[in-house]
PDB file of C-alpha atoms in Angstrom:
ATOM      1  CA  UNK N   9     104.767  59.524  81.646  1.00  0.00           C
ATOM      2  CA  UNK N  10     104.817  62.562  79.571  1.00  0.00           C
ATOM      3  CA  UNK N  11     100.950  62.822  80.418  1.00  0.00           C
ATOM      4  CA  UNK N  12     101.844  63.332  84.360  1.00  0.00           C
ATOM      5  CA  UNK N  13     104.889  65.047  83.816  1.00  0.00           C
ATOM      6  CA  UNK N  14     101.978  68.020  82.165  1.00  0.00           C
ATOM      7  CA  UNK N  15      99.630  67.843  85.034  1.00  0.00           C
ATOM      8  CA  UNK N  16     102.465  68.054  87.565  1.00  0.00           C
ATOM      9  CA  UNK N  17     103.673  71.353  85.492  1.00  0.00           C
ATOM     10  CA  UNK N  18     100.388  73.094  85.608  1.00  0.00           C
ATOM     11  CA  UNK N  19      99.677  71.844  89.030  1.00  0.00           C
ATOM     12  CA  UNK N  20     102.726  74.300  89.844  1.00  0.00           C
ATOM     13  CA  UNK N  21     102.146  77.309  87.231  1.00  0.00           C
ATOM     14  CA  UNK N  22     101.917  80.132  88.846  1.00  0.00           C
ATOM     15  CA  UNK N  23      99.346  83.168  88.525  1.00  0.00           C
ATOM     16  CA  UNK N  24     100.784  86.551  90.050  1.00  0.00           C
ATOM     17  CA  UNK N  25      98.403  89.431  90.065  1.00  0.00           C
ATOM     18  CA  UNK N  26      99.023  93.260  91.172  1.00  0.00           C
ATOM     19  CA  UNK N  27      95.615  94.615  92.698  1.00  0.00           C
ATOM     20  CA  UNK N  28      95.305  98.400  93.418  1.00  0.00           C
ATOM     21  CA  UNK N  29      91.621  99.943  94.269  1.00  0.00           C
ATOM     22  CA  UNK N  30      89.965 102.787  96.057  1.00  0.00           C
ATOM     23  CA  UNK N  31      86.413 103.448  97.264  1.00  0.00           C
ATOM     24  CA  UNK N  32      84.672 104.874 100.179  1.00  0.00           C
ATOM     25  CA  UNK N  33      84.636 103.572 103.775  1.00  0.00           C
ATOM     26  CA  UNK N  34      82.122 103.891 106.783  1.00  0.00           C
ATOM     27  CA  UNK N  35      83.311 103.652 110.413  1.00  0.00           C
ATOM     28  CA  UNK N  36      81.628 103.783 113.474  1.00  0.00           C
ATOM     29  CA  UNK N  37      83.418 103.516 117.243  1.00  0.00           C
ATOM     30  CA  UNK N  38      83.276 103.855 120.510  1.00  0.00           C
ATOM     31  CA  UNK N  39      86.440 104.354 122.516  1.00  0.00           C
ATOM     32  CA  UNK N  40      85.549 103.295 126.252  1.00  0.00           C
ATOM     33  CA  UNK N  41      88.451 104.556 127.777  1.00  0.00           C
ATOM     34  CA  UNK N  42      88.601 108.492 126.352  1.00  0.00           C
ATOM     35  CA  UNK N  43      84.989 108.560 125.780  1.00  0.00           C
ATOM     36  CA  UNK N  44      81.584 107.365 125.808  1.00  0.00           C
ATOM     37  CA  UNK N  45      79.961 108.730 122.868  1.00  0.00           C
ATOM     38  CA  UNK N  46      79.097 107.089 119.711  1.00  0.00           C
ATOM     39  CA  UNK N  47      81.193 108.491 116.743  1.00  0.00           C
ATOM     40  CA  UNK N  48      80.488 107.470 112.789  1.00  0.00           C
ATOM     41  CA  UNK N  49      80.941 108.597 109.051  1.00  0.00           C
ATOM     42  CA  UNK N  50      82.204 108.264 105.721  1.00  0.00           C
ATOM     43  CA  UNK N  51      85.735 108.684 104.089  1.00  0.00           C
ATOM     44  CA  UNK N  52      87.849 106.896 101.538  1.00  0.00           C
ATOM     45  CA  UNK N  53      89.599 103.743 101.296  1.00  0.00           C
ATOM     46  CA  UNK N  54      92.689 102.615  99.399  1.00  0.00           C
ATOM     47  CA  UNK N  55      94.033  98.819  98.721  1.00  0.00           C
ATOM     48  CA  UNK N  56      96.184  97.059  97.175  1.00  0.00           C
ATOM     49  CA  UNK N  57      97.550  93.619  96.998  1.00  0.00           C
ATOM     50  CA  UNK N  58     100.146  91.100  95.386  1.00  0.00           C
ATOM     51  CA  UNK N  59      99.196  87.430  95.249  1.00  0.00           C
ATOM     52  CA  UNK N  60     100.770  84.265  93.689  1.00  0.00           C
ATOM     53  CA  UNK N  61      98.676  81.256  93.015  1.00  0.00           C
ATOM     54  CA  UNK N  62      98.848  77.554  91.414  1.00  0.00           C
ATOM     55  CA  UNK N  63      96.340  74.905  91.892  1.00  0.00           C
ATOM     56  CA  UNK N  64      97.470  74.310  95.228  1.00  0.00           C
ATOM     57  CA  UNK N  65      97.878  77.231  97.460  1.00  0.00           C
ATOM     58  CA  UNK N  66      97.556  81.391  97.701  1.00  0.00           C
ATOM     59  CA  UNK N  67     100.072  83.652  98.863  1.00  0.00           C
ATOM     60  CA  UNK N  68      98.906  87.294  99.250  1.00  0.00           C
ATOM     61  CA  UNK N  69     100.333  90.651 101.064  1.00  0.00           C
ATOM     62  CA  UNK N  70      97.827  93.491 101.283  1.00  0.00           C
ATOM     63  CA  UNK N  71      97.874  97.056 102.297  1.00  0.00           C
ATOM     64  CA  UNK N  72      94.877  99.020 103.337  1.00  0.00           C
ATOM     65  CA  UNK N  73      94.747 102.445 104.340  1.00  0.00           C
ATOM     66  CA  UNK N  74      91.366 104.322 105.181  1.00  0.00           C
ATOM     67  CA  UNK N  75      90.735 108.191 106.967  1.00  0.00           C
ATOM     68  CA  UNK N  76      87.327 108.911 108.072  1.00  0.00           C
ATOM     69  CA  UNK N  77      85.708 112.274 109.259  1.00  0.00           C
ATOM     70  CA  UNK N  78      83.213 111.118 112.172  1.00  0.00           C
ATOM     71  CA  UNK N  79      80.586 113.039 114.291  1.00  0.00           C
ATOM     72  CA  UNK N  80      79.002 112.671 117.205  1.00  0.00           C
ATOM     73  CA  UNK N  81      75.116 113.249 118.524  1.00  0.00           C
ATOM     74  CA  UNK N  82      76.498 116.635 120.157  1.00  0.00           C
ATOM     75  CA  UNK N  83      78.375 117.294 116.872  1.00  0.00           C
ATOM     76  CA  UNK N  84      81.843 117.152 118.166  1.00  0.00           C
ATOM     77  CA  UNK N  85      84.024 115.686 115.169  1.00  0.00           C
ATOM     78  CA  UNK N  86      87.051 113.079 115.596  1.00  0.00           C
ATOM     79  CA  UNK N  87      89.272 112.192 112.418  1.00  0.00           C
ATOM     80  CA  UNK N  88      89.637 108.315 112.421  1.00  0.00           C
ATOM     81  CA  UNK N  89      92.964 106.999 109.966  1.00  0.00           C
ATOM     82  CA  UNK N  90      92.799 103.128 109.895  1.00  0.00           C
ATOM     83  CA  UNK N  91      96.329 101.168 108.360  1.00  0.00           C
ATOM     84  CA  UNK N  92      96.164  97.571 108.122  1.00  0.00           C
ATOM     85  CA  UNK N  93      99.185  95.233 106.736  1.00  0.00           C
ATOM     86  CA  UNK N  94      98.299  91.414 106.380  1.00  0.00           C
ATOM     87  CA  UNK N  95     100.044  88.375 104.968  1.00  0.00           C
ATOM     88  CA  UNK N  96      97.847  85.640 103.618  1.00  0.00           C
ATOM     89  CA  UNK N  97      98.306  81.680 103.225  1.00  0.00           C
ATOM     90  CA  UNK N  98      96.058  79.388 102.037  1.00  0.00           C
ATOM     91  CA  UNK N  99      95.685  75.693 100.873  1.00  0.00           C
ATOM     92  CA  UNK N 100      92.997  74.285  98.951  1.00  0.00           C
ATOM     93  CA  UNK N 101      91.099  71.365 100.264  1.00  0.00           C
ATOM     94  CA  UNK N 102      91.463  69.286  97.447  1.00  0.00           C
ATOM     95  CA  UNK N 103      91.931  69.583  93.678  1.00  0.00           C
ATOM     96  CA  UNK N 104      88.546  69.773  92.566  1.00  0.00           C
ATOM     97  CA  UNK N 105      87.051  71.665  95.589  1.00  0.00           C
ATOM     98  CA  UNK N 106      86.224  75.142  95.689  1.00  0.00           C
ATOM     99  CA  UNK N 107      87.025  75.654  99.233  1.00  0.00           C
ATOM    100  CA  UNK N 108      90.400  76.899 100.826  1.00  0.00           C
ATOM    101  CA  UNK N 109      91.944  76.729 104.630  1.00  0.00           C
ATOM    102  CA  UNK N 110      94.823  78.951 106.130  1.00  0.00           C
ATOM    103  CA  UNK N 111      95.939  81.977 107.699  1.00  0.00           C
ATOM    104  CA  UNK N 112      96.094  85.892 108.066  1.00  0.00           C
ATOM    105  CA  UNK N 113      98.734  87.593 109.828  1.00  0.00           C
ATOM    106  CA  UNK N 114      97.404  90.885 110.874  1.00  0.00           C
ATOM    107  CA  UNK N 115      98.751  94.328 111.910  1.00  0.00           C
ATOM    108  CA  UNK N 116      96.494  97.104 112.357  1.00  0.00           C
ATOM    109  CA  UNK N 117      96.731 100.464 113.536  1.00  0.00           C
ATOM    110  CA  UNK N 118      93.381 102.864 114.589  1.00  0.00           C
ATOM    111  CA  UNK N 119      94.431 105.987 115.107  1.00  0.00           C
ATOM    112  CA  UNK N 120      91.965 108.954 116.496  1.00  0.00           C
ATOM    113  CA  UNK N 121      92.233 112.811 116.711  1.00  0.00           C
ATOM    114  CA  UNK N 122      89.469 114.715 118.337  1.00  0.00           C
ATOM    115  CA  UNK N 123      88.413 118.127 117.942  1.00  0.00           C
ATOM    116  CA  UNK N 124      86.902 118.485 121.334  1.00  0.00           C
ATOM    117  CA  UNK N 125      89.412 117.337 123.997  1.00  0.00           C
ATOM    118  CA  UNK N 126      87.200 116.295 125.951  1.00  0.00           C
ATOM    119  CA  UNK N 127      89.629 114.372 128.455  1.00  0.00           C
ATOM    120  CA  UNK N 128      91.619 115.824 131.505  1.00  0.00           C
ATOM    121  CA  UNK N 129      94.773 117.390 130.525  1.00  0.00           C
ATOM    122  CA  UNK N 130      93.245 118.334 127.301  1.00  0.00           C
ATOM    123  CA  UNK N 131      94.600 115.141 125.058  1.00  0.00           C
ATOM    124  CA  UNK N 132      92.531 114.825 121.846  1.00  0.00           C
ATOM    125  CA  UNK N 133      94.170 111.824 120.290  1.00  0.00           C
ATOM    126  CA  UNK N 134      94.582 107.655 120.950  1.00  0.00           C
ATOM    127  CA  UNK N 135      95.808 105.182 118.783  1.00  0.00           C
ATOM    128  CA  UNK N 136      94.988 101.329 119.486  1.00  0.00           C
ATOM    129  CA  UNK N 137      97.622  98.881 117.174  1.00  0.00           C
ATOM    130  CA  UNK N 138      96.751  94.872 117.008  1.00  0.00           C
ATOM    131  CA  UNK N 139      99.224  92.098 115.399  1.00  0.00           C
ATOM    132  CA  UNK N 140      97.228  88.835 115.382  1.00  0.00           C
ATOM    133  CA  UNK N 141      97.116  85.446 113.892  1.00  0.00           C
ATOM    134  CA  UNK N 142      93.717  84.362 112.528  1.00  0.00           C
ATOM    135  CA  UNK N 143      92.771  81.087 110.961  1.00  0.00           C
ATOM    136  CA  UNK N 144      90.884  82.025 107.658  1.00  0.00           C
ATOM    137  CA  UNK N 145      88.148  79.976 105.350  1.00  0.00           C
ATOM    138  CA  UNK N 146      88.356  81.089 101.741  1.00  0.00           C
ATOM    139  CA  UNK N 147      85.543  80.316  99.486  1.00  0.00           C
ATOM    140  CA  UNK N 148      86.697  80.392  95.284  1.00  0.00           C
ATOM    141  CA  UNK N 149      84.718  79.702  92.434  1.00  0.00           C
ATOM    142  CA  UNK N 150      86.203  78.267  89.543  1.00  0.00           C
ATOM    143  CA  UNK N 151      85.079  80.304  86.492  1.00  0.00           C
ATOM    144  CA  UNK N 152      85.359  83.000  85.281  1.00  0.00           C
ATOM    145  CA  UNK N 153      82.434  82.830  82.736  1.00  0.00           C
ATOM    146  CA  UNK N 154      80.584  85.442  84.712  1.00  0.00           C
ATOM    147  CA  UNK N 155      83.226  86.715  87.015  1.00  0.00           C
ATOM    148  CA  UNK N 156      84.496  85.314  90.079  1.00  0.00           C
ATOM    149  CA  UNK N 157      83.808  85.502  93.798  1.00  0.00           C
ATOM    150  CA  UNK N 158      86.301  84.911  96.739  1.00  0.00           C
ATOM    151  CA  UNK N 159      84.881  85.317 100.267  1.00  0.00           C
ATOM    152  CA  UNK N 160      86.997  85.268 103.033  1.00  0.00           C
ATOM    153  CA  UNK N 161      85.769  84.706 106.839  1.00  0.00           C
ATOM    154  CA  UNK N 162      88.844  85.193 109.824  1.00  0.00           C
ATOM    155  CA  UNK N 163      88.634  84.994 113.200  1.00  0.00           C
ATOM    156  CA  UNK N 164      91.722  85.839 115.918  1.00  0.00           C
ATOM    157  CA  UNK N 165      92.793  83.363 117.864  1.00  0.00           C
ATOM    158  CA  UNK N 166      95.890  85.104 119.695  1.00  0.00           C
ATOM    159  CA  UNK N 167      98.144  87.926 119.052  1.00  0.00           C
ATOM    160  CA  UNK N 168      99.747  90.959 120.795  1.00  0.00           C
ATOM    161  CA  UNK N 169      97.372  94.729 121.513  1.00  0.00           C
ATOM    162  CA  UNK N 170      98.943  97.938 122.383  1.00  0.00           C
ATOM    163  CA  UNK N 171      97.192 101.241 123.258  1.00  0.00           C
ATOM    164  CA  UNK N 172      98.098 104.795 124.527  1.00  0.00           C
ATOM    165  CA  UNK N 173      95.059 107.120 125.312  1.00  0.00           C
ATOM    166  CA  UNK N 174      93.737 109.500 127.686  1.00  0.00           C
ATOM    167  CA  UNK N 175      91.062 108.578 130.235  1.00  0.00           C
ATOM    168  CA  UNK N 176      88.085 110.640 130.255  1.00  0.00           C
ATOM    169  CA  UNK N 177      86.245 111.963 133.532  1.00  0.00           C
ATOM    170  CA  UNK N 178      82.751 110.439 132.508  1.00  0.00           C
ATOM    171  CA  UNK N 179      83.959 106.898 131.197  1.00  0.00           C
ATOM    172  CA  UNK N 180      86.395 106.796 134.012  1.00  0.00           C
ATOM    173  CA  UNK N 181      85.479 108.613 137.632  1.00  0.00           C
ATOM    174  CA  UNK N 182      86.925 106.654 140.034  1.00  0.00           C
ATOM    175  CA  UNK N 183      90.396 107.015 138.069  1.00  0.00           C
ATOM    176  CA  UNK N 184      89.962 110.741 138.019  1.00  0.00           C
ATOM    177  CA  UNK N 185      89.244 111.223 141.574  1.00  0.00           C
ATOM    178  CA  UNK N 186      92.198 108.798 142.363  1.00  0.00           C
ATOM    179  CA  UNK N 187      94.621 111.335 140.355  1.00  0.00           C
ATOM    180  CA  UNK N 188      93.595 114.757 141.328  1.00  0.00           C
ATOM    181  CA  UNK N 189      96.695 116.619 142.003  1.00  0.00           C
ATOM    182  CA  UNK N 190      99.237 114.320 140.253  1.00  0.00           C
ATOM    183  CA  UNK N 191     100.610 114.995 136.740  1.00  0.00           C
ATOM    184  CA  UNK N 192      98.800 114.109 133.595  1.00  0.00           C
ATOM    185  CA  UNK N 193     100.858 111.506 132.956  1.00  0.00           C
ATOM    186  CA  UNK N 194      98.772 109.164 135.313  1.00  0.00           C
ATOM    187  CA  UNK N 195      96.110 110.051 133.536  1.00  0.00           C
ATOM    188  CA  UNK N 196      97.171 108.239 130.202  1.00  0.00           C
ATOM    189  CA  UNK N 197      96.520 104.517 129.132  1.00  0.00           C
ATOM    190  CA  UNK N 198      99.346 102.800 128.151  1.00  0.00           C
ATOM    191  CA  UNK N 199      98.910  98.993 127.397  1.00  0.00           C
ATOM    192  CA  UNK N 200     101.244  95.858 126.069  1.00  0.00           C
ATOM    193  CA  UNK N 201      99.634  92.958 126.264  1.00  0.00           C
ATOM    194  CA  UNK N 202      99.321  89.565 124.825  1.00  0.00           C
ATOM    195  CA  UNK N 203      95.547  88.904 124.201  1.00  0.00           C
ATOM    196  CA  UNK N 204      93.288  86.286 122.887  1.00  0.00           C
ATOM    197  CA  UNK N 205      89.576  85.863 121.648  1.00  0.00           C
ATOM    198  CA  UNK N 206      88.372  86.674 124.884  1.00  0.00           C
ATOM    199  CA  UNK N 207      90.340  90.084 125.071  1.00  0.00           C
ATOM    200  CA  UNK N 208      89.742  90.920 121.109  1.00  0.00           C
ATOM    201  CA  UNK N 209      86.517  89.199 119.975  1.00  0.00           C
ATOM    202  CA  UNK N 210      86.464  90.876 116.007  1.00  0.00           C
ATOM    203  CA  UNK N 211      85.744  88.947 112.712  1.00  0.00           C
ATOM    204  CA  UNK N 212      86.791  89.966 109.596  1.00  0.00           C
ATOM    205  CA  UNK N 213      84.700  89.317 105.781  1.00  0.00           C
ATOM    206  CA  UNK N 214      86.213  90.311 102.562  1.00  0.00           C
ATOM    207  CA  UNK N 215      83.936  89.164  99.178  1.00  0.00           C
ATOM    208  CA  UNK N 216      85.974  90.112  95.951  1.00  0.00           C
ATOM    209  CA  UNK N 217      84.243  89.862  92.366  1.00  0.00           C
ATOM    210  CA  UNK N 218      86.339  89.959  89.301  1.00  0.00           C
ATOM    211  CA  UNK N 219      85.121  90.111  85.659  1.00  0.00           C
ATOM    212  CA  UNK N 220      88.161  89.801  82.722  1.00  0.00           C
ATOM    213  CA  UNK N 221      88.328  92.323  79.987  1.00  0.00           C
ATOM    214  CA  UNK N 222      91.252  89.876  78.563  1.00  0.00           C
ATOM    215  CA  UNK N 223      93.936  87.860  79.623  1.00  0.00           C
ATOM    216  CA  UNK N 224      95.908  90.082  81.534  1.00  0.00           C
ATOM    217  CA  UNK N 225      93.745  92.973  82.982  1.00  0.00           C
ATOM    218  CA  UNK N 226      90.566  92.194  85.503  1.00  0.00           C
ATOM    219  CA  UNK N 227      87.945  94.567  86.642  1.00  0.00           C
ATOM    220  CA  UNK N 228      87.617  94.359  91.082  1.00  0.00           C
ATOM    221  CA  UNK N 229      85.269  94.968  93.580  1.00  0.00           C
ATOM    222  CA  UNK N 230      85.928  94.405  96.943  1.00  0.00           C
ATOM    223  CA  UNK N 231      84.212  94.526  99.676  1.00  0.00           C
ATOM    224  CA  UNK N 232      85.203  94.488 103.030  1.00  0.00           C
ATOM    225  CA  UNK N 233      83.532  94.296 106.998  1.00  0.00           C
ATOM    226  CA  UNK N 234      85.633  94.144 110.139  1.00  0.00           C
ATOM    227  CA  UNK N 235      84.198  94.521 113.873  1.00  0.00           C
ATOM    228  CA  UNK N 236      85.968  94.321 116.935  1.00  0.00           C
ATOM    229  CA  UNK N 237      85.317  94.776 120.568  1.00  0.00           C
ATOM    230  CA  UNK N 238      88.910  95.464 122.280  1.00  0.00           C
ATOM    231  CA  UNK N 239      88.485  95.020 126.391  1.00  0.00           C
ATOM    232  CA  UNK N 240      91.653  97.118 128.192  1.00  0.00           C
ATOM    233  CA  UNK N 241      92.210  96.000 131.165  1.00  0.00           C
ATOM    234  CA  UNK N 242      90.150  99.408 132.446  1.00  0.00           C
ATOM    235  CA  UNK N 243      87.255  99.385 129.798  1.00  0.00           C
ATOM    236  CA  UNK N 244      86.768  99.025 126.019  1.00  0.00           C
ATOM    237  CA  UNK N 245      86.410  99.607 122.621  1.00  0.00           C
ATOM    238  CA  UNK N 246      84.285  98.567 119.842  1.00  0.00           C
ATOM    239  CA  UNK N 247      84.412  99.136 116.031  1.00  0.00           C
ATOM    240  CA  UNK N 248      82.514  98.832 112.771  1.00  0.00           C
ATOM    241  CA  UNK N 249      84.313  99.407 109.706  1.00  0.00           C
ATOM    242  CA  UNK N 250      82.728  98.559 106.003  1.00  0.00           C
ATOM    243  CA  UNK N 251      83.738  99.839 102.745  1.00  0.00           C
ATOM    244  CA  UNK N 252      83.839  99.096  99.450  1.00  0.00           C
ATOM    245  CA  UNK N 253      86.625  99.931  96.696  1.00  0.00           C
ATOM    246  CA  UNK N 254      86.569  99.530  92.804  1.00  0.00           C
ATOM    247  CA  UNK N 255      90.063  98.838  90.840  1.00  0.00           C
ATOM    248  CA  UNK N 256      91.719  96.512  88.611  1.00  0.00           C
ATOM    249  CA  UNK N 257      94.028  93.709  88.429  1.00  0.00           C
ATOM    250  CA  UNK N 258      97.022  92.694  86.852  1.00  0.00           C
ATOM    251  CA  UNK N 259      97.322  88.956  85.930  1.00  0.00           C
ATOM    252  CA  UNK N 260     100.839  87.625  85.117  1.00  0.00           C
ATOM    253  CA  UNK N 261     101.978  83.905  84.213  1.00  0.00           C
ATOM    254  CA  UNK N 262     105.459  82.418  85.055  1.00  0.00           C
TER     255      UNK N 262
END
């Protein structure tokens, strides 16, 4: 009795950790609607995290925040500030398994300022915002003898896209010609919509190693991948964004 009463107790001890890091990150977009050029380039990355974890299950919430300074092939330069806010859940297959199921719940926001304004009316900024749900496979190895390694793999199934931008004459023609005369105004993209896989087909891959200096305090790496190709109703988007960020992490035991 006293035997299962002890598993049963660390079955439910819970780690808490506090994970703050910052790196560099590489985008690369192309916004269909305001333009048809390529941008990409490099900026920084910050991240942090709070997760609590027994044998069981994960519960995480993470902030990421990224601003990249992208070019062009005619050199025109567009500032690129990326937000994301996600809520994690996951359940381990079984006790001995190194494999996890579950969730993230997603918010992102991509917002864009150009220095060319390049669009009718003379608009050099967009911002495209996602909320989504997206099942989740979580890989977790079980020692730490020489670090350890989470990898994450989530795909969205559903959730809700919004999107205000300019339309530009070359992406967009027959729009244009349709609007010659009438304010700017008809001239901007403004989208609510409630979109699935087929709308937003993007994939996101985190891979975390973390080495212990003691009990308490864990050098990070993380890195992180997320493309997405976002079809308006009019035309579309598509995004790479990679980076990778260095920190530590705070263990704590109830």
């Amino acid at each position: 009795m006293t035997l299962q009463l002890s598993a049963q107790k660390l079955d439910s001890l819970k780690r808490r950790s506090i994970l703050a890091q910052v790196g560099i990150s590489q985008n690369t977009f192309r916004d269909g609607v305001f333009s048809p050029l390529l941008y990409s380039g490099l900026g920084f990355v910050v991240f942090t995290n709070y997760q609590t974890e027994n044998s069981k299950q994960i519960n995480r919430f993470s902030i990421k925040g990224s601003t990249v300074n992208t070019i062009n092939t005619f050199s025109n330069k567009a500032i690129q500030s990326n937000i994301s806010l996600t809520y994690g859940y996951f359940h381990k297959f079984r006790k001995h398994y190194a494999w996890w199921w579950g969730f993230l719940s997603k918010t992102q926001l991509s917002y864009r300022k150009f220095d060319a304004a390049i669009s009718i009316g003379g608009e050099g900024q967009n911002a495209d915002i996602f909320s989504t749900l997206n099942p989740t496979l979580r890989f977790q190895s079980n020692s730490y003898k020489w670090g350890k390694i989470s990898l994450e793999l989530g795909i969205p199934i559903i959730g809700v896209a919004a999107a205000r931008k300019m339309y530009n004459s070359n992406s967009n023609p027959d729009i244009i010609w349709q609007s010659v005369g009438e304010s700017n105004s008809h001239l901007v993209l403004k989208t609510i919509e409630l979109i699935s896989f087929s709308e937003l087909k993007q994939i996101d891959v985190s891979v975390l190693y973390q080495y212990p200096i003691n009990g308490k305090t864990v050098l990070s790496a993380t890195y992180l991948l997320s493309g997405y190709q976002y079809n308006h109703l009019i035309n579309s988007s598509n995004a790479i964004n990679t980076s990778l960020a260095l920190g530590i992490c705070f263990m704590f035991k109830n």
